[in-house]
Amino acid sequence: MEIWKAAVLGIVQGACEFLPVSSSGHLLLFERLLGADTGGADMFLGVMLHAGTLAAVVAAYLPKLLRLRLRQWLLLALATLPAGLAGVLLHDALDALFFGGRFLWLSFACTALLLLACEHRLRRGYPIRPLRAGRALFVGCAQALAVIPGLSRSGTTFAAGVFAGLSREEAADFSFLMSIPVIAGAIAAELLFSEGIAAGVSWQSLAVGTACAALCGFACLRRMQRLLREKSLRGFAVYLLILAGVLLAMQGFLR
């Protein structure tokens, strides 16, 4: 794969990881649009680009991470378990099912409907509840569902936090902090259990793509921290519904 294509995919990953629009779904879509040949390493490429956004979220949340107490670390660990299990048990099945992007339209549409439901709850108001083990596990189960390409991890976990009764600020922070152990675990698993990098993706391309993902991801994360705490999610939902409709009409192109 050409280095410029890796750079474009890195920018897509960085921009979409923290926006509630699904980075994995957009990566899959842009790989097809660019004709990027990964030599069968789509999953490996996606995980490595996630390393860039992992660096971004650690940099953005480092002061908060250093202040976390033991109880908060335990809640993060509890919330990580469902996604870890889903990744281990469903990795191959999801790769086979979603390779080619045939069902991306459905996942994007589901994310849009979830964002609209979350926006409705935010507008109506709801009783704010503290983050406890049961609520952390509920948000963690939502994160596990987001291993499906096209189902936004940040959007799904933020919405789950709101449905669980967390404040906008706590739901946003917990959503982003949850990404750290999940992304780190996915990178470790891919490095340990993959058969190595495919011939279609060079280390140079990976390095450029990862750097672009880190820089773009940091900028987008800063923007989303403010947006999730104050602004409406409706615009993202409308975008995803339009995208889902376009993809459904172009099913033949993505096969």
Coordinates of C-alpha atoms in Angstrom, one line a residue:
M1 CA 0.0 0.0 0.0
E2 CA 1.3 3.5 -0.9
I3 CA 2.4 5.7 1.9
W4 CA 0.0 8.5 0.9
K5 CA -2.9 6.1 1.2
A6 CA -1.7 5.1 4.7
A7 CA -1.6 8.8 5.6
V8 CA -5.2 9.3 4.4
L9 CA -6.3 6.3 6.4
G10 CA -4.5 7.6 9.5
I11 CA -6.3 10.9 9.2
V12 CA -9.6 9.1 8.8
Q13 CA -8.8 7.0 11.9
G14 CA -7.7 10.0 13.9
A15 CA -10.8 12.1 12.9
C16 CA -13.3 9.3 13.4
E17 CA -12.1 7.5 16.5
F18 CA -13.4 10.2 18.9
L19 CA -16.3 11.4 16.7
P20 CA -19.4 9.3 17.2
V21 CA -19.3 8.0 13.6
S22 CA -17.2 4.8 13.9
S23 CA -13.6 4.8 12.9
S24 CA -13.5 1.1 12.0
G25 CA -16.5 1.6 9.6
H26 CA -14.9 4.6 7.9
L27 CA -11.6 2.9 7.7
L28 CA -13.2 -0.1 5.9
L29 CA -15.1 2.3 3.6
F30 CA -12.0 4.4 2.7
E31 CA -9.9 1.3 2.1
R32 CA -12.4 0.3 -0.6
L33 CA -12.7 3.9 -2.0
L34 CA -8.9 4.3 -2.2
G35 CA -8.4 0.7 -3.5
A36 CA -5.8 0.2 -0.7
D37 CA -4.3 -3.2 -0.9
T38 CA -3.4 -4.5 2.5
G39 CA -2.6 -8.0 1.4
G40 CA -5.2 -9.4 3.8
A41 CA -4.1 -7.3 6.7
D42 CA -7.2 -5.1 7.2
M43 CA -7.5 -6.0 10.8
F44 CA -3.8 -5.6 11.5
L45 CA -3.8 -2.2 9.8
G46 CA -6.8 -1.0 11.8
V47 CA -5.3 -2.0 15.1
M48 CA -2.0 -0.4 14.3
L49 CA -3.7 2.9 13.3
H50 CA -5.5 2.7 16.6
A51 CA -2.1 2.9 18.3
G52 CA -1.9 6.5 17.0
T53 CA -5.2 7.4 18.6
L54 CA -4.2 5.5 21.8
A55 CA -1.2 7.9 22.0
A56 CA -3.6 10.8 21.5
V57 CA -6.0 9.9 24.3
V58 CA -3.2 9.2 26.7
A59 CA -1.7 12.6 26.0
A60 CA -5.0 14.4 26.4
Y61 CA -6.0 12.6 29.6
L62 CA -2.5 12.1 31.2
P63 CA -3.2 14.6 34.1
K64 CA -6.5 12.9 34.8
L65 CA -5.0 9.5 34.6
L66 CA -2.4 10.4 37.2
R67 CA -5.1 11.5 39.6
L68 CA -7.3 8.4 39.2
R69 CA -7.9 6.5 42.5
L70 CA -7.8 2.7 42.8
R71 CA -11.6 2.5 42.7
Q72 CA -11.7 4.3 39.4
W73 CA -9.0 2.0 37.9
L74 CA -11.1 -1.0 39.0
L75 CA -14.2 0.4 37.3
L76 CA -12.2 0.9 34.1
A77 CA -11.0 -2.6 34.3
L78 CA -14.5 -3.9 34.9
A79 CA -15.8 -1.9 31.9
T80 CA -13.1 -3.3 29.7
L81 CA -13.9 -7.0 30.3
P82 CA -16.9 -7.4 28.0
A83 CA -15.0 -5.8 25.0
G84 CA -11.9 -7.9 25.7
L85 CA -14.0 -11.1 25.7
A86 CA -15.9 -10.0 22.5
G87 CA -12.6 -9.3 20.8
V88 CA -11.1 -12.6 21.6
L89 CA -14.2 -14.7 20.9
L90 CA -15.6 -12.9 17.9
H91 CA -12.5 -11.6 16.2
D92 CA -12.5 -14.0 13.2
A93 CA -16.3 -14.1 12.8
L94 CA -16.5 -10.3 12.6
D95 CA -13.6 -10.1 10.2
A96 CA -15.3 -12.6 7.9
L97 CA -18.7 -11.1 8.2
F98 CA -17.8 -7.4 7.7
F99 CA -15.0 -7.8 5.3
G100 CA -16.0 -5.9 2.2
G101 CA -18.4 -3.5 3.9
R102 CA -21.6 -5.3 3.0
F103 CA -23.4 -4.5 6.3
L104 CA -21.8 -1.1 7.0
W105 CA -25.0 0.7 6.1
L106 CA -26.9 -1.1 8.8
S107 CA -24.2 -0.4 11.5
F108 CA -24.1 3.3 10.6
A109 CA -27.9 3.5 10.7
C110 CA -27.9 1.8 14.2
T111 CA -25.3 4.3 15.4
A112 CA -27.5 7.2 14.1
L113 CA -30.6 5.9 15.9
L114 CA -28.7 5.4 19.1
L115 CA -27.4 9.0 19.0
L116 CA -30.9 10.3 18.4
A117 CA -32.2 8.3 21.3
C118 CA -29.4 9.7 23.5
E119 CA -30.1 13.2 22.3
H120 CA -33.8 12.8 23.2
R121 CA -32.9 11.7 26.7
L122 CA -30.5 14.6 27.1
R123 CA -33.1 17.1 26.0
R124 CA -35.8 15.7 28.3
G125 CA -33.5 15.6 31.3
Y126 CA -32.9 12.7 33.6
P127 CA -31.7 12.0 37.2
I128 CA -27.9 12.0 37.5
R129 CA -26.5 8.9 39.2
P130 CA -22.9 8.2 40.3
L131 CA -20.6 5.8 38.4
R132 CA -20.7 2.4 40.2
A133 CA -19.8 -1.1 39.3
G134 CA -23.2 -2.0 37.7
R135 CA -23.2 1.1 35.5
A136 CA -19.6 0.7 34.5
L137 CA -20.4 -2.9 33.4
F138 CA -23.4 -1.7 31.5
V139 CA -21.3 0.8 29.6
G140 CA -18.6 -1.9 29.1
C141 CA -21.2 -4.2 27.5
A142 CA -22.1 -1.3 25.1
Q143 CA -18.4 -1.0 24.2
A144 CA -18.3 -4.7 23.5
L145 CA -21.1 -4.2 20.9
A146 CA -19.0 -1.6 19.2
V147 CA -16.5 -4.1 18.0
I148 CA -18.9 -4.3 15.1
P149 CA -17.5 -2.1 12.3
G150 CA -19.8 0.9 11.7
L151 CA -21.1 0.9 15.3
S152 CA -19.3 3.9 16.9
R153 CA -17.4 3.0 20.1
S154 CA -17.4 6.6 21.4
G155 CA -21.0 7.2 20.4
T156 CA -22.2 3.9 21.9
T157 CA -20.4 4.2 25.2
F158 CA -21.3 7.9 25.6
A159 CA -25.0 7.0 25.0
A160 CA -24.8 4.1 27.3
G161 CA -23.3 6.3 30.0
V162 CA -26.2 8.8 29.6
F163 CA -28.8 6.0 29.7
A164 CA -27.1 4.7 32.9
G165 CA -27.6 8.1 34.4
L166 CA -24.1 9.6 34.3
S167 CA -23.8 13.3 33.7
R168 CA -22.7 14.4 30.2
E169 CA -19.2 15.2 31.4
E170 CA -18.7 11.9 33.3
A171 CA -20.1 9.9 30.4
A172 CA -17.8 11.6 28.0
D173 CA -14.7 11.2 30.2
F174 CA -15.4 7.6 31.0
S175 CA -16.0 6.8 27.3
F176 CA -12.7 8.2 26.3
L177 CA -10.8 6.7 29.2
M178 CA -12.3 3.2 28.5
S179 CA -10.7 3.3 25.0
I180 CA -7.2 3.2 26.5
P181 CA -7.2 -0.4 27.9
V182 CA -9.3 -1.7 25.0
I183 CA -7.0 -0.3 22.3
A184 CA -3.9 -1.3 24.2
G185 CA -5.3 -4.8 24.6
A186 CA -6.2 -5.1 20.9
I187 CA -2.7 -3.9 19.9
A188 CA -1.1 -6.5 22.2
A189 CA -3.3 -9.3 21.0
E190 CA -2.7 -8.5 17.3
L191 CA 1.1 -8.4 17.9
L192 CA 1.1 -11.6 19.8
F193 CA -1.3 -13.7 17.8
S194 CA -1.1 -12.4 14.3
E195 CA 1.1 -14.2 11.8
G196 CA 3.1 -11.0 11.2
I197 CA 2.6 -8.1 8.9
A198 CA 1.3 -8.9 5.4
A199 CA 3.4 -8.0 2.4
G200 CA 0.8 -5.4 1.3
V201 CA 1.6 -3.0 4.2
S202 CA 5.1 -1.8 4.8
W203 CA 6.4 -0.6 8.2
Q204 CA 7.0 2.8 6.6
S205 CA 3.3 3.1 5.6
L206 CA 2.3 2.0 9.1
A207 CA 4.6 4.6 10.7
V208 CA 3.2 7.4 8.6
G209 CA -0.4 6.3 9.1
T210 CA 0.0 6.0 12.9
A211 CA 1.6 9.4 13.2
C212 CA -1.3 11.0 11.2
A213 CA -3.8 9.2 13.4
A214 CA -2.1 10.5 16.5
L215 CA -2.0 14.1 15.5
C216 CA -5.4 14.2 14.0
G217 CA -6.8 12.2 16.9
F218 CA -5.5 14.6 19.5
A219 CA -7.1 17.6 17.7
C220 CA -10.4 15.8 17.3
L221 CA -10.5 14.6 20.9
R222 CA -10.0 18.1 22.2
R223 CA -13.0 19.2 20.1
M224 CA -15.2 16.2 21.2
Q225 CA -14.5 16.8 24.9
R226 CA -16.2 20.1 24.6
L227 CA -18.9 19.0 22.1
L228 CA -20.1 16.0 24.1
R229 CA -20.5 18.1 27.2
E230 CA -22.4 20.9 25.6
K231 CA -23.6 20.4 22.0
S232 CA -26.2 18.4 20.2
L233 CA -25.5 15.0 18.6
R234 CA -28.2 15.4 16.0
G235 CA -25.8 16.5 13.2
F236 CA -23.8 13.3 13.5
A237 CA -26.9 11.2 13.4
V238 CA -28.2 12.9 10.2
Y239 CA -24.8 12.4 8.6
L240 CA -24.8 8.7 9.4
L241 CA -28.3 8.2 8.2
I242 CA -27.4 9.9 4.9
L243 CA -24.3 7.8 4.6
A244 CA -26.2 4.6 5.4
G245 CA -28.7 5.4 2.7
V246 CA -25.9 6.0 0.1
L247 CA -24.1 2.8 1.1
L248 CA -27.4 0.8 0.8
A249 CA -27.9 2.2 -2.7
M250 CA -24.3 1.3 -3.6
Q251 CA -24.2 -2.3 -2.3
G252 CA -22.7 -3.6 -5.5
F253 CA -19.8 -1.2 -5.3
L254 CA -18.6 -2.5 -1.9
R255 CA -18.8 -6.2 -2.6

